[in-house]
Short mmCIF file of C-alpha atoms in Angstrom, two decimals:
data_model
loop_
_atom_site.label_atom_id
_atom_site.label_comp_id
_atom_site.label_asym_id
_atom_site.label_seq_id
_atom_site.Cartn_x
_atom_site.Cartn_y
_atom_site.Cartn_z
CA THR P 1 0.00 0.00 0.00
CA CYS P 2 2.93 2.40 0.55
CA SER P 3 3.43 2.37 -3.21
CA LEU P 4 0.14 4.28 -3.52
CA ALA P 5 2.18 7.35 -2.56
CA VAL P 6 2.88 7.46 -6.29
CA VAL P 7 -0.66 8.86 -6.64
CA ILE P 8 -0.66 11.07 -3.55
CA VAL P 9 2.32 13.22 -4.60
CA PRO P 10 0.96 14.23 -8.05
CA LEU P 11 -2.39 15.06 -6.44
CA LEU P 12 -0.65 17.35 -3.94
CA ASP P 13 1.29 18.97 -6.81
CA ILE P 14 -1.93 19.58 -8.73
CA ILE P 15 -3.56 21.16 -5.66
CA ILE P 16 -0.79 23.77 -5.41
CA GLY P 17 -0.92 24.42 -9.15
CA LYS P 18 2.25 22.61 -10.21
CA THR P 19 2.33 21.26 -13.76
CA ILE P 20 2.40 17.47 -14.03
CA LEU P 21 3.73 16.06 -17.30
CA PRO P 22 1.55 13.49 -19.09
CA ARG P 23 4.39 10.96 -18.96
CA GLN P 24 4.50 11.31 -15.17
CA MET P 25 0.77 10.66 -14.82
CA THR P 26 0.98 7.71 -17.20
CA GLY P 27 3.97 6.31 -15.33
CA ALA P 28 2.15 6.70 -12.00
CA LEU P 29 -0.91 4.86 -13.35
CA LEU P 30 1.23 2.00 -14.69
CA ALA P 31 3.06 1.74 -11.37
CA VAL P 32 -0.15 1.60 -9.32
CA LEU P 33 -1.66 -1.04 -11.58
CA GLY P 34 1.59 -2.99 -11.45
CA VAL P 35 1.64 -2.99 -7.65
CA GLY P 36 -1.96 -4.17 -7.72
CA PHE P 37 -1.02 -7.13 -9.89
CA LEU P 38 1.97 -7.89 -7.64
CA GLU P 39 -0.35 -8.13 -4.65
CA MET P 40 -3.02 -10.08 -6.53
CA ASP P 41 -1.66 -13.55 -5.74
CA ALA P 42 -1.41 -12.83 -1.99
CA LEU P 43 -4.86 -11.25 -1.99
CA ARG P 44 -6.36 -14.27 -3.72
CA GLU P 45 -4.76 -16.59 -1.17
CA GLY P 46 -6.10 -14.44 1.67
CA ILE P 47 -9.63 -14.54 0.29
CA ALA P 48 -9.39 -18.31 -0.15
CA ALA P 49 -8.35 -18.57 3.52
CA GLY P 50 -11.46 -16.61 4.55
CA GLU P 51 -9.67 -13.37 5.39
CA SER P 52 -11.52 -10.08 5.00
CA ILE P 53 -10.29 -7.70 2.28
CA LEU P 54 -10.95 -4.65 4.47
CA SER P 55 -9.36 -5.91 7.66
CA LYS P 56 -8.30 -3.54 10.43
CA GLY P 57 -4.68 -3.91 9.38
CA MET P 58 -5.51 -3.12 5.76
CA VAL P 59 -7.47 0.00 6.71
CA LEU P 60 -4.65 1.23 8.96
CA SER P 61 -2.06 0.51 6.29
CA LEU P 62 -3.92 2.80 3.89
CA ILE P 63 -2.72 5.69 6.05
CA GLN P 64 0.86 4.86 5.03
CA PRO P 65 0.75 6.09 1.41
CA LEU P 66 -0.72 9.41 2.56
CA ALA P 67 2.03 9.84 5.18
CA PHE P 68 4.79 8.75 2.81
CA GLY P 69 3.42 10.92 0.01
CA VAL P 70 3.32 14.05 2.16
CA GLY P 71 6.80 13.20 3.47
CA TYR P 72 8.33 12.92 -0.01
CA TRP P 73 6.47 16.04 -1.13
CA ARG P 74 7.81 18.19 1.72
CA ALA P 75 11.28 16.61 1.50
CA GLU P 76 11.53 17.75 -2.12
CA HIS P 77 10.59 21.30 -1.09
CA TYR P 78 13.20 21.54 1.65
CA THR P 79 16.02 19.85 -0.28
CA ARG P 80 15.52 22.45 -3.02
CA LYS P 81 15.25 25.28 -0.47
CA PHE P 82 18.37 24.16 1.46
CA PRO P 83 20.47 22.31 -1.17
CA THR P 84 23.64 22.30 0.96
CA GLU P 85 21.97 21.02 4.13
CA GLY P 86 21.44 17.40 3.12
CA MET P 87 23.10 15.96 6.21
CA ARG P 88 21.07 18.14 8.59
CA LEU P 89 17.84 17.34 6.77
CA THR P 90 18.65 13.63 7.02
CA ALA P 91 19.45 13.96 10.73
CA SER P 92 16.18 15.80 11.41
CA GLN P 93 14.20 13.07 9.66
CA LEU P 94 15.96 10.32 11.62
CA LEU P 95 15.40 12.19 14.88
CA SER P 96 11.69 12.47 14.08
CA ILE P 97 11.53 8.74 13.26
CA ALA P 98 13.25 7.88 16.57
CA MET P 99 10.94 10.11 18.61
CA LEU P 100 7.74 8.89 16.95
CA SER P 101 8.85 5.24 17.19
CA THR P 102 9.55 5.64 20.91
CA MET P 103 6.16 7.28 21.45
CA GLY P 104 4.48 4.52 19.48
CA ALA P 105 6.21 1.80 21.51
CA ILE P 106 5.14 3.41 24.77
CA PHE P 107 1.59 3.97 23.55
CA THR P 108 1.08 0.41 22.30
CA SER P 109 2.65 -1.20 25.39
CA GLY P 110 0.59 0.86 27.82
CA ASN P 111 3.42 2.27 29.94
CA ILE P 112 7.13 2.99 29.82
CA ASP P 113 8.01 0.34 32.45
CA SER P 114 6.87 -2.52 30.20
CA THR P 115 8.61 -0.91 27.23
CA LEU P 116 12.07 -0.64 28.81
CA GLU P 117 12.77 -3.97 30.51
CA VAL P 118 16.49 -3.99 31.25
CA SER P 119 16.82 -7.79 31.22
CA GLN P 120 15.15 -7.98 27.82
CA MET P 121 17.38 -5.20 26.46
CA VAL P 122 20.50 -7.05 27.68
CA THR P 123 19.27 -10.26 26.04
CA TRP P 124 18.78 -8.44 22.73
CA MET P 125 22.17 -6.71 22.84
CA THR P 126 23.98 -10.01 23.50
CA ASN P 127 22.17 -11.92 20.76
CA PRO P 128 24.11 -11.58 17.45
CA ALA P 129 21.01 -12.29 15.35
CA VAL P 130 18.93 -9.60 17.08
CA LEU P 131 21.82 -7.14 17.09
CA GLY P 132 22.40 -7.75 13.39
CA ALA P 133 18.73 -7.21 12.60
CA ILE P 134 18.70 -3.96 14.59
CA CYS P 135 21.83 -2.69 12.82
CA TRP P 136 20.49 -3.66 9.40
CA THR P 137 17.06 -2.06 9.84
CA GLY P 138 18.46 0.97 11.67
CA LEU P 139 21.61 1.76 9.69
CA VAL P 140 20.88 0.37 6.23
CA THR P 141 17.14 0.36 5.59
CA THR P 142 16.44 3.52 7.61
CA ALA P 143 19.48 5.80 7.95
CA MET P 144 21.18 5.03 4.62
CA THR P 145 17.98 5.05 2.58
CA THR P 146 16.86 8.34 4.15
CA PHE P 147 20.27 9.84 3.37
CA VAL P 148 20.20 8.68 -0.27
CA GLU P 149 16.56 9.75 -0.69
CA THR P 150 17.27 13.25 0.65
CA PHE P 151 20.13 13.83 -1.80
CA ALA P 152 18.22 12.24 -4.70
CA LEU P 153 15.34 14.69 -4.23
CA LYS P 154 17.68 17.54 -5.16
CA GLU P 155 17.69 16.16 -8.70
CA LEU P 156 14.37 14.29 -8.96
CA SER P 157 10.89 15.60 -8.28
CA ALA P 158 8.88 13.88 -5.56
CA SER P 159 6.52 12.54 -8.27
CA GLU P 160 9.40 10.90 -10.14
CA ALA P 161 10.94 9.58 -6.93
CA THR P 162 7.74 7.88 -5.74
CA ILE P 163 7.35 6.14 -9.09
CA ILE P 164 10.85 4.70 -8.67
CA TYR P 165 10.01 3.73 -5.05
CA SER P 166 7.01 1.80 -6.35
CA ALA P 167 9.53 -0.82 -7.53
CA GLU P 168 10.06 -1.78 -3.87
CA PRO P 169 7.55 -4.70 -4.02
CA ILE P 170 9.55 -6.15 -6.92
CA PHE P 171 12.71 -6.35 -4.82
CA GLY P 172 10.68 -7.70 -1.90
CA SER P 173 9.26 -10.43 -4.11
CA LEU P 174 12.71 -11.26 -5.51
CA CYS P 175 14.15 -11.59 -2.00
CA ALA P 176 11.21 -13.79 -0.98
CA SER P 177 11.78 -15.94 -4.04
CA VAL P 178 15.53 -16.34 -3.43
CA ILE P 179 15.51 -16.67 0.36
CA LEU P 180 12.12 -18.26 1.09
CA GLY P 181 11.57 -20.10 -2.16
CA GLU P 182 8.32 -18.31 -2.99
CA GLN P 183 7.21 -18.43 -6.61
CA PHE P 184 6.04 -15.61 -8.85
CA GLY P 185 2.53 -16.04 -10.22
CA ILE P 186 1.24 -14.58 -13.47
CA GLY P 187 0.14 -11.48 -11.58
CA GLY P 188 3.66 -11.07 -10.18
CA TYR P 189 5.33 -11.15 -13.58
CA LEU P 190 2.75 -8.85 -15.12
CA GLY P 191 2.87 -6.44 -12.17
CA ALA P 192 6.68 -6.28 -12.16
CA SER P 193 6.67 -5.51 -15.89
CA MET P 194 4.14 -2.71 -15.42
CA VAL P 195 6.04 -1.13 -12.51
CA ILE P 196 9.32 -1.18 -14.44
CA GLY P 197 7.53 0.17 -17.50
CA GLY P 198 5.99 2.96 -15.41
CA CYS P 199 9.40 3.93 -14.01
CA LEU P 200 10.99 4.01 -17.47
CA PHE P 201 8.09 5.83 -19.11
CA SER P 202 7.88 8.47 -16.38
CA ASN P 203 11.58 9.28 -16.42
CA MET P 204 12.17 8.92 -20.16
CA GLY P 205 8.81 9.34 -21.84
CA PHE P 206 8.37 9.45 -25.59
CA GLY P 207 7.74 13.16 -26.01
CA GLY P 208 11.26 14.29 -25.10
CA LYS P 209 11.94 18.01 -25.16
CA LYS P 210 8.80 18.67 -27.16
CA GLU P 211 6.67 17.45 -24.26
CA GLU P 212 8.68 19.54 -21.76
CA ALA P 213 8.26 22.66 -23.90
CA THR P 214 4.52 22.09 -24.33
CA ASN P 215 4.06 22.00 -20.56
#
């Protein structure tokens, strides 16, 4: 569902009067349809297992594309406004993530005492597998990706960036296939092709400079 941010950002741009190129809208549409096809196999399995399409988790997860979309949209604004402050912008985002994550942990656990159990913390810090997972998710998939994203938005628009980010389910599916042995269905192959096509079409297009001049 996070990939739906590819629709949120262009809508926000339209609201403030920013021109959206036809190739960007077409690319966004292809990406959204592609993500839908990627999720089709899992959705079909869920329905067969008697799971509800509009479960509580699904409804809550629909908030994610709105939050991600607004985040990318504002990040583009501030990276253009402060082009030499990439490190500080990255640090401010990571600080916000840390603060909100801590608040969320306290809120969901009920109180701070049950959140910060010293014995449990010691067990985690002495377990190589847990420590490795924390370092990977904290340093690589959070800090590094936020850093790269912040600097990329100095060159790419938020609309173009979210279309590229929509390829995330493809890499997730590839990792699941290699590590867990999961198989791509027809929807997976078709969806991956559409997402890649949307990324290429949005960033290359077929109108070239003529399209840019027209808009």
